[in-house]
PDB file of C-alpha atoms in Angstrom:
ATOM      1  CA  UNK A 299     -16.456   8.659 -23.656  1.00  0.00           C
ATOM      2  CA  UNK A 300     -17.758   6.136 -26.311  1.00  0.00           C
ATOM      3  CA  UNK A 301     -15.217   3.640 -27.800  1.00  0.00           C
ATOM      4  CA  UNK A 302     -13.148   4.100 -31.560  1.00  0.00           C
ATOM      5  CA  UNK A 303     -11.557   1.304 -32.844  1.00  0.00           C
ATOM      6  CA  UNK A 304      -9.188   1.669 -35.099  1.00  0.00           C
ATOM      7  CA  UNK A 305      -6.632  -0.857 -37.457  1.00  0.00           C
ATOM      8  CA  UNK A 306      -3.236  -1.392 -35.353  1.00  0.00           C
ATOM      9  CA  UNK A 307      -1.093  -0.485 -37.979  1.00  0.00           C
ATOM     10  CA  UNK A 308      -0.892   0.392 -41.434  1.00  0.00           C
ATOM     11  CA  UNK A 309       1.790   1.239 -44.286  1.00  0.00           C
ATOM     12  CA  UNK A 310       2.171   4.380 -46.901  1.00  0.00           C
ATOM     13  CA  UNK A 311       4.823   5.493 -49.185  1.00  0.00           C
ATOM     14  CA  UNK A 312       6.257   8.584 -48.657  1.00  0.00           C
ATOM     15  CA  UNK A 313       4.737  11.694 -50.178  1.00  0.00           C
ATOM     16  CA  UNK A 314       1.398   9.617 -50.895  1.00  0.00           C
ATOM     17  CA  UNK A 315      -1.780  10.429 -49.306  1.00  0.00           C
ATOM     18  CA  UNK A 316      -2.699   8.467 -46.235  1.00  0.00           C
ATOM     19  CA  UNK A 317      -6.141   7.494 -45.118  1.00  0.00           C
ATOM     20  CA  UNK A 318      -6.443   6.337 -41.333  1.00  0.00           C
ATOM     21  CA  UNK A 319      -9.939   5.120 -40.704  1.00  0.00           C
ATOM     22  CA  UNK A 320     -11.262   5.666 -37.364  1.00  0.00           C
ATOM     23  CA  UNK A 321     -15.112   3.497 -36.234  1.00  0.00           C
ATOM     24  CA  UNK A 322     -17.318   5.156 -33.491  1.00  0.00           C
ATOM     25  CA  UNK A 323     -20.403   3.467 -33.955  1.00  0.00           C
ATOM     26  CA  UNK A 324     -21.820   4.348 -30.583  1.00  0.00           C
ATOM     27  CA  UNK A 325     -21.097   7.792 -30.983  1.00  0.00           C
ATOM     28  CA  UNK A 326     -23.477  10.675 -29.241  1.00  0.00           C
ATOM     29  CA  UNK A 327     -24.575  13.856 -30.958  1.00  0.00           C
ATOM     30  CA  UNK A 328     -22.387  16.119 -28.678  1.00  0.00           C
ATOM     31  CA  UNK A 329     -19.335  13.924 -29.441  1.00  0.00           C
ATOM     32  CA  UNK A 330     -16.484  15.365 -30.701  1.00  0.00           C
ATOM     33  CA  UNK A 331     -13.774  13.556 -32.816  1.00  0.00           C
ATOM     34  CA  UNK A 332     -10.493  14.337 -32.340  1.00  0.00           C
ATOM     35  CA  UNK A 333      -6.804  13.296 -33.521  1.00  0.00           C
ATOM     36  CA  UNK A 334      -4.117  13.063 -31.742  1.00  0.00           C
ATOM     37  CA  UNK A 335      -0.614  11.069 -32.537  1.00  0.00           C
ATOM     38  CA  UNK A 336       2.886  10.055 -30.906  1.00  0.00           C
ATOM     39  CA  UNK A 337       6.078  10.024 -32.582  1.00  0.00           C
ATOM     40  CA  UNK A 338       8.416   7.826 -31.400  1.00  0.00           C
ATOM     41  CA  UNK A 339      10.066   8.569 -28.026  1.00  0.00           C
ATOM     42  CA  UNK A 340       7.625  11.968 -28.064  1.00  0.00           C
ATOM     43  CA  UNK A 341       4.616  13.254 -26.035  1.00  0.00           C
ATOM     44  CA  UNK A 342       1.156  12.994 -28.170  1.00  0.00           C
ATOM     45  CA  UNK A 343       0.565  16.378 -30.022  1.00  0.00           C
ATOM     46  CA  UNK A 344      -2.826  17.336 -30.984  1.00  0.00           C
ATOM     47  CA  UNK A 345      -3.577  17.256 -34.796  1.00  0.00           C
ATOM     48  CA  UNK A 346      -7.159  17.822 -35.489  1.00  0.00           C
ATOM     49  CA  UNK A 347     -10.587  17.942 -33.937  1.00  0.00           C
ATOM     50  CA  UNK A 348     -14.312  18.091 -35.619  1.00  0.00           C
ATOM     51  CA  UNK A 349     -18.210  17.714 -34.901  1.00  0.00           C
ATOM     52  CA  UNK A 350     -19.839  17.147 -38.367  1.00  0.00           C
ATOM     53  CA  UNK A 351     -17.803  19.244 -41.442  1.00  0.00           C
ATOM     54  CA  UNK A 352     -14.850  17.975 -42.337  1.00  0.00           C
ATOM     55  CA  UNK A 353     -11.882  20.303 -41.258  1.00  0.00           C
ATOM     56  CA  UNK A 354      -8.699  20.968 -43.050  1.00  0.00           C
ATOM     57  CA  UNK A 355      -5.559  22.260 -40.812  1.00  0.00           C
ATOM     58  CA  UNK A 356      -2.028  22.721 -41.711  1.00  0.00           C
ATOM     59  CA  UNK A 357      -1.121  18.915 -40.191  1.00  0.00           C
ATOM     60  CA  UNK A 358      -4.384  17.061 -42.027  1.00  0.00           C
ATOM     61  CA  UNK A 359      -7.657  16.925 -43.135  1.00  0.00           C
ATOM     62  CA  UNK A 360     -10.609  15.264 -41.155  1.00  0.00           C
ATOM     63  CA  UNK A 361     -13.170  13.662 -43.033  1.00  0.00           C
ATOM     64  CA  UNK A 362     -16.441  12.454 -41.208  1.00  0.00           C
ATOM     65  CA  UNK A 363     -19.570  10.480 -42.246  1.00  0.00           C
ATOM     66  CA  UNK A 364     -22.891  11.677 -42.722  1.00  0.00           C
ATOM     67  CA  UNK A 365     -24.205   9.649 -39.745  1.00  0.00           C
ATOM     68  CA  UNK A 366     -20.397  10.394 -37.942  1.00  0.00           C
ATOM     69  CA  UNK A 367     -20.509   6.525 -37.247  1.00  0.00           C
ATOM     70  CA  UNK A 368     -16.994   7.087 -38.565  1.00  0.00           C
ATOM     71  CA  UNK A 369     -14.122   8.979 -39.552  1.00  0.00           C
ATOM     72  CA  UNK A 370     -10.755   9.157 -40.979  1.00  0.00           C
ATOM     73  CA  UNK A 371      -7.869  11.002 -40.664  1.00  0.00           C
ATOM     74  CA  UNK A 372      -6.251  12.117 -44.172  1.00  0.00           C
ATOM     75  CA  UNK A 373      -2.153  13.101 -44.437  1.00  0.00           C
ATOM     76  CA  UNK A 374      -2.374  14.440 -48.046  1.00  0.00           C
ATOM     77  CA  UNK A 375       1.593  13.765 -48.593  1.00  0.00           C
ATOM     78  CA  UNK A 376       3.083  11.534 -45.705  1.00  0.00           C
ATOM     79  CA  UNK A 377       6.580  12.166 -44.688  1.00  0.00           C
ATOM     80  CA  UNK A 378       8.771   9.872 -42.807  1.00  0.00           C
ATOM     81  CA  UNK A 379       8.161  12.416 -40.011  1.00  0.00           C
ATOM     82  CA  UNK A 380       4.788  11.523 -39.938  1.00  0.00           C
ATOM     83  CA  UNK A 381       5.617   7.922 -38.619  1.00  0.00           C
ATOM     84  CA  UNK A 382       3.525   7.508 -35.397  1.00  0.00           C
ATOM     85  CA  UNK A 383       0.866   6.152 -33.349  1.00  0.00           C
ATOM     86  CA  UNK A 384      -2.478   7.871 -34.426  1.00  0.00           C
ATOM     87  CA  UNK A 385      -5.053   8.039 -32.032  1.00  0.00           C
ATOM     88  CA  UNK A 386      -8.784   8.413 -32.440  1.00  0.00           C
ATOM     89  CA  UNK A 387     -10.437   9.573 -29.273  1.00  0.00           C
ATOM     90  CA  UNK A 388     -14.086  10.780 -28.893  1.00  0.00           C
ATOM     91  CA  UNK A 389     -14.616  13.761 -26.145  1.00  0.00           C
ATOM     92  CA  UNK A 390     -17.830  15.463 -24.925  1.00  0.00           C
ATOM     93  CA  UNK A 391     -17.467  19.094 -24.031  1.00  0.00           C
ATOM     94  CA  UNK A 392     -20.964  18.395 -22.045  1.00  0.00           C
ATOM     95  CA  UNK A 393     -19.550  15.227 -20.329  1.00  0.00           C
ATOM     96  CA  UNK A 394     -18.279  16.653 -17.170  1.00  0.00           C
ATOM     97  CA  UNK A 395     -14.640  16.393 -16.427  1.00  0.00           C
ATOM     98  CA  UNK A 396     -13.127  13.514 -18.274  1.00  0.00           C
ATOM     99  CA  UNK A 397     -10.032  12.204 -18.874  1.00  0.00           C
ATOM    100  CA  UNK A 398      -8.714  11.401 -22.387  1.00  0.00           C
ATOM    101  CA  UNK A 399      -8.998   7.725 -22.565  1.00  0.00           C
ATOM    102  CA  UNK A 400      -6.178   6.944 -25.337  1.00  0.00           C
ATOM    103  CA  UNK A 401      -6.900   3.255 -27.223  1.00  0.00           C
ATOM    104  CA  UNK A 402      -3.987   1.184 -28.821  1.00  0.00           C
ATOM    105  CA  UNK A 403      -3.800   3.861 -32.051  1.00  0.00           C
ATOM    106  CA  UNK A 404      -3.105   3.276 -35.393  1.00  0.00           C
ATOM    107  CA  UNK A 405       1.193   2.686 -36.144  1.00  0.00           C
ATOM    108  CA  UNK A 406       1.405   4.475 -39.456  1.00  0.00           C
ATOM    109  CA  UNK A 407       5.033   3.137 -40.949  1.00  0.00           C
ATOM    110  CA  UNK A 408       5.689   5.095 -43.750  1.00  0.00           C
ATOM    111  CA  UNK A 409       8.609   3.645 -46.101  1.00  0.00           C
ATOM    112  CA  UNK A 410      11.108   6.356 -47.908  1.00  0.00           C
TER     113      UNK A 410
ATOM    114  CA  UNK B 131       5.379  30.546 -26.025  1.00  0.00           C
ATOM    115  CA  UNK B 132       7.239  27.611 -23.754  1.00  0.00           C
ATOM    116  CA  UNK B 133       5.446  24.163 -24.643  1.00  0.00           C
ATOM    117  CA  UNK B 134       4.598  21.943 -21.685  1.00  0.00           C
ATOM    118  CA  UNK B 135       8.192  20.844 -19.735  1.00  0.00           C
ATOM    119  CA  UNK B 136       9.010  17.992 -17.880  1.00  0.00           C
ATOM    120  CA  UNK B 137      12.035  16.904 -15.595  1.00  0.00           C
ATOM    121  CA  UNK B 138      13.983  15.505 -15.538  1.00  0.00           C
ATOM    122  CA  UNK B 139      13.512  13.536 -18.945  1.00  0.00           C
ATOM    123  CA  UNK B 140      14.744  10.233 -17.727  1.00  0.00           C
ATOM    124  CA  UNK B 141      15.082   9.475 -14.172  1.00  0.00           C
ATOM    125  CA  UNK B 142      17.117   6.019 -12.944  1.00  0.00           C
ATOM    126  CA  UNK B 143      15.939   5.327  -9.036  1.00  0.00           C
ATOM    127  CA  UNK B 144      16.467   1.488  -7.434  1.00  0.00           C
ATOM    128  CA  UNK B 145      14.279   0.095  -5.424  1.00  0.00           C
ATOM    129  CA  UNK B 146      12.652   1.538  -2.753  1.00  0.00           C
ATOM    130  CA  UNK B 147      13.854   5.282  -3.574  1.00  0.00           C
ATOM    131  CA  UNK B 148      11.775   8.013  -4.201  1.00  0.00           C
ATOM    132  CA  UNK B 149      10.897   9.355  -7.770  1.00  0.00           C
ATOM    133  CA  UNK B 150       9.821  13.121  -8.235  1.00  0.00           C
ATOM    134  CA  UNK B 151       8.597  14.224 -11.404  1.00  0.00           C
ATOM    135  CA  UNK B 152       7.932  18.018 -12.489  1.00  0.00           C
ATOM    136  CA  UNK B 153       5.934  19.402 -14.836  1.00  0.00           C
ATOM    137  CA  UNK B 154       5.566  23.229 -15.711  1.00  0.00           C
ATOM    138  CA  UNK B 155       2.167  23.598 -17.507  1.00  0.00           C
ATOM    139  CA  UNK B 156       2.298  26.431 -20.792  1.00  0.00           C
ATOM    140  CA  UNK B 157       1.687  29.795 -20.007  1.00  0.00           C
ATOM    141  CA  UNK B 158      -1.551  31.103 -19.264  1.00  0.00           C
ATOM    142  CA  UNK B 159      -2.519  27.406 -18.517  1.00  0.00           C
ATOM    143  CA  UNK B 160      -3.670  26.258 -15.125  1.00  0.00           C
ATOM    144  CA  UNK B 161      -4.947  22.814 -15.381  1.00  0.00           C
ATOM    145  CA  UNK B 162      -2.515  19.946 -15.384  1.00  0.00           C
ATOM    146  CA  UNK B 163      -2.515  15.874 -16.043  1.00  0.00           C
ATOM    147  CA  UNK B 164      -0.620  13.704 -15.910  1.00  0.00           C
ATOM    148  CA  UNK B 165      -0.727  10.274 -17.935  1.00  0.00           C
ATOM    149  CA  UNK B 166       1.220   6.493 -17.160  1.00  0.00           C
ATOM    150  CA  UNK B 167       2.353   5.071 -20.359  1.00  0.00           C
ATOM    151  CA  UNK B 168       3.491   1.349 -19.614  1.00  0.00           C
ATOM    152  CA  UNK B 169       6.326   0.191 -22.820  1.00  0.00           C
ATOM    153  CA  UNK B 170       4.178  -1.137 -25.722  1.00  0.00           C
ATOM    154  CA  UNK B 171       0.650   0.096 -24.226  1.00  0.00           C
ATOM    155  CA  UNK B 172      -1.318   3.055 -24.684  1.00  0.00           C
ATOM    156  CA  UNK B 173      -1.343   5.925 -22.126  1.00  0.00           C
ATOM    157  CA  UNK B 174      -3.186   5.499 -19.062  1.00  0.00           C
ATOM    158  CA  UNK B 175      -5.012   8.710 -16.690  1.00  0.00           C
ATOM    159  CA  UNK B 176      -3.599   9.004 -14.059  1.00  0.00           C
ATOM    160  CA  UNK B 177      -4.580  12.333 -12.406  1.00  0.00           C
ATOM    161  CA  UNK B 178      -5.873  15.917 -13.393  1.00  0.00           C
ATOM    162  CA  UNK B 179      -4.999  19.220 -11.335  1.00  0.00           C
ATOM    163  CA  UNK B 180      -5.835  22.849 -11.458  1.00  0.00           C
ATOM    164  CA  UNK B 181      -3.787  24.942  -9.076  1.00  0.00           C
ATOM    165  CA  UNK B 182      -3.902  23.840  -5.453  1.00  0.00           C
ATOM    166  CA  UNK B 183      -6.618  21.648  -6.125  1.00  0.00           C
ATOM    167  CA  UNK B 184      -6.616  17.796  -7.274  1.00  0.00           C
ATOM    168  CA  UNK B 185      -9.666  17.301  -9.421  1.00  0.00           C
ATOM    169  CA  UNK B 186      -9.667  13.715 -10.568  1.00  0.00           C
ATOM    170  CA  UNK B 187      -7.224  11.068  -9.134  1.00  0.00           C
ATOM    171  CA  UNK B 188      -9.440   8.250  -9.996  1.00  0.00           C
ATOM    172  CA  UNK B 189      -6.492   7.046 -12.283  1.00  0.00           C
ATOM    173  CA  UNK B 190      -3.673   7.278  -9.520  1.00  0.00           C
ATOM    174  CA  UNK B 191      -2.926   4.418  -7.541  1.00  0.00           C
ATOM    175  CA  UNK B 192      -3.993   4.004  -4.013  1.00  0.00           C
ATOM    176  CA  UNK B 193      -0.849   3.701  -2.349  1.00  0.00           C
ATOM    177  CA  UNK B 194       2.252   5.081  -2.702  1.00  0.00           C
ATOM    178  CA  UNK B 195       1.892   7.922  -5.872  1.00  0.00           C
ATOM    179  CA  UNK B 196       0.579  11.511  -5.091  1.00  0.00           C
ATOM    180  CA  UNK B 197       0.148  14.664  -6.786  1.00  0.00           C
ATOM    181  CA  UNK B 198       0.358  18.488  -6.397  1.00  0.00           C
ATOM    182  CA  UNK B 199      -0.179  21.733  -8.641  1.00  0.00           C
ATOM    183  CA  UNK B 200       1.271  24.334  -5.448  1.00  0.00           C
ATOM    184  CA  UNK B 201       0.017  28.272  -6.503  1.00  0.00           C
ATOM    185  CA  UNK B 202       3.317  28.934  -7.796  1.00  0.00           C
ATOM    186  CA  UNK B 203       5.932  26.453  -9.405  1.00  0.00           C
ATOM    187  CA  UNK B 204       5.456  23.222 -11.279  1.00  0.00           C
ATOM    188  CA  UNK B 205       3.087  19.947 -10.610  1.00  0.00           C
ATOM    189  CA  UNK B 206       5.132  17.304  -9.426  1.00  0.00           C
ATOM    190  CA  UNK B 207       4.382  13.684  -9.586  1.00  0.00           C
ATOM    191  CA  UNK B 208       5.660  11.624  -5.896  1.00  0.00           C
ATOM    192  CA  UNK B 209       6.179   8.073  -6.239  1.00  0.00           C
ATOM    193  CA  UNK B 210       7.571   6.944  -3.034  1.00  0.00           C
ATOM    194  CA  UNK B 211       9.514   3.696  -2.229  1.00  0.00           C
ATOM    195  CA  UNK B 212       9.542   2.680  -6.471  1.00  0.00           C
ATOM    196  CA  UNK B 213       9.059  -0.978  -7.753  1.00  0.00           C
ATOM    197  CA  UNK B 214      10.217  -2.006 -11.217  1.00  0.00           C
ATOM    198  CA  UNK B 215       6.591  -1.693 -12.490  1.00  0.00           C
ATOM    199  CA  UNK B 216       6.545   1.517 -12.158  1.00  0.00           C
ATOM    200  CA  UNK B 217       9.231   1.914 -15.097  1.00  0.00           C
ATOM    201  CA  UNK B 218       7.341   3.824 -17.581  1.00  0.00           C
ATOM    202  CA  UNK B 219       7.012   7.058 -19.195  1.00  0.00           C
ATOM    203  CA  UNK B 220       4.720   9.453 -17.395  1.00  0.00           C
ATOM    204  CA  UNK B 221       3.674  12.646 -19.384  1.00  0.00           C
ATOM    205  CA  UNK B 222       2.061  15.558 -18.262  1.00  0.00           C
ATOM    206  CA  UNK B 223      -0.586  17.609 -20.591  1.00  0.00           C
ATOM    207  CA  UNK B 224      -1.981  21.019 -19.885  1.00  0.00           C
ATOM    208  CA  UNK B 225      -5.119  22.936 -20.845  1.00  0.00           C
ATOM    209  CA  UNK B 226      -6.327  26.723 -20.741  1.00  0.00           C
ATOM    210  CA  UNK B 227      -9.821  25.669 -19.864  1.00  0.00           C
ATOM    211  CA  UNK B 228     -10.343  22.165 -18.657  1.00  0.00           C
ATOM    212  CA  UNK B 229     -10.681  18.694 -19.833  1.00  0.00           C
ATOM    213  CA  UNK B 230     -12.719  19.396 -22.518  1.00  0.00           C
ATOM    214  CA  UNK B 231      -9.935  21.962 -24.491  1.00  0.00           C
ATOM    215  CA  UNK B 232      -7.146  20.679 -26.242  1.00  0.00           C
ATOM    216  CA  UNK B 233      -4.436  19.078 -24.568  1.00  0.00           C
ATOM    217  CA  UNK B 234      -0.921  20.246 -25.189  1.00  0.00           C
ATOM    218  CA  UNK B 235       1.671  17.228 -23.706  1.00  0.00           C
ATOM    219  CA  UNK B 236       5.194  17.212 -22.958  1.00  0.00           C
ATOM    220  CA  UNK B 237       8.315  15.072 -24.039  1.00  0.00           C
ATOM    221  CA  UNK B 238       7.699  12.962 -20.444  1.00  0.00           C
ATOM    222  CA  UNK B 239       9.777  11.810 -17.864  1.00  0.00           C
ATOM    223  CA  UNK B 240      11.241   7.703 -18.386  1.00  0.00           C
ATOM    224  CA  UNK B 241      11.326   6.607 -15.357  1.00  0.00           C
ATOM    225  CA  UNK B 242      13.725   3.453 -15.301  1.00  0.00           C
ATOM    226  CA  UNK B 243      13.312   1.267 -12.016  1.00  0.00           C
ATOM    227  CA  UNK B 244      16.674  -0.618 -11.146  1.00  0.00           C
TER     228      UNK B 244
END
């Protein structure tokens, strides 16, 4: 799978929108992006997954560039539940049997 | 619809005991992994299953781990004769389909090595 990088950490207020960026320069054109996060002391939970549209679900909204050399991750009101480790991860569903390689994530802190 | 369940949730073993971990995958799902997650580092491969069958252990160490999916009950996870550093949580995921579908992970198993 071809590398994301992503900022370590980053801060919002609650119930503003958050923006996580997400860089996959060395993407392929059968990559797809996908979200996943980690709350504290949790499993990671899937949140969102896209090829070229952006895609809305009821967690977030997934905005990707024209040239899909990058994405980002949108939380149109963060809550203090939505503190976590996001994670940016690039899988091929014509790459064979892969594992999910998980980076370092982004730590969203969200203050109250 | 049951999520993905591990146990137990945290497990206490000195050194040189044996650790088993379970995992029962969500329903209709039949292809299981399991994942290392050292404290403060991202989570690590370890090992993917379908039933009966071990697909992919390139992340498992050589000696002393080992993993099973039997045709009926959960995966487990065998680490035999435990160090310290192999304190860590270790979750489990299951798909439907394979790899390449979403992965739906359980609350893990913190594994504490006296």
């Amino acid at each position: 799978d071809a590398k994301t990088t992503q900022p370590n950490s980053m801060e919002s207020n609650e119930e503003e929108p958050v923006h996580l960026p997400c860089n996959h320069s060395t993407i392929s054109g059968t990559d797809y992006i996908h979200w996943y996060r980690q709350l504290p002391s949790q499993g990671p939970e899937y949140v969102i997954h896209g090829l070229t549209s952006n895609v809305n679900n009821r967690m977030a909204s997934l905005a990707i560039a024209e040239d899909r050399k990058s994405s980002t991750l949108i939380l149109h009101r963060a809550t203090l539940r939505d503190a976590a480790v996001y994670y940016c991860i690039l899988r091929d569903p014509l790459g064979g049997n892969t594992p999910l390689v998980f980076g370092k994530g982004t730590r969203l802190s969200v203050i109250a | 619809n049951a999520g993905v369940m591990q146990n137990p949730r945290h497990l206490v073993r000195r050194r040189g005991q044996e650790a088993r971990l379970r995992c029962s995958p969500m329903k209709g799902h039949s292809h299981v992994y399991w994942y290392r997650q050292l404290p403060e580092e991202g989570l690590k491969f370890m090992v993917y299953l379908q039933k009966e069958n071990i697909i992919d252990e390139s992340g498992m160490p050589k000696e002393r781990f080992s993993a099973e999916f039997p045709k009926e009950g959960p995966s487990i996870l065998r680490i035999q004769q435990v160090v310290r550093g192999d304190s860590a949580a270790y979750f489990c995921a299951s798909s439907r389909w394979g790899l390449q579908e979403t992965q739906y992970f359980g609350p893990g198993t913190r594994l504490l090595v006296l």
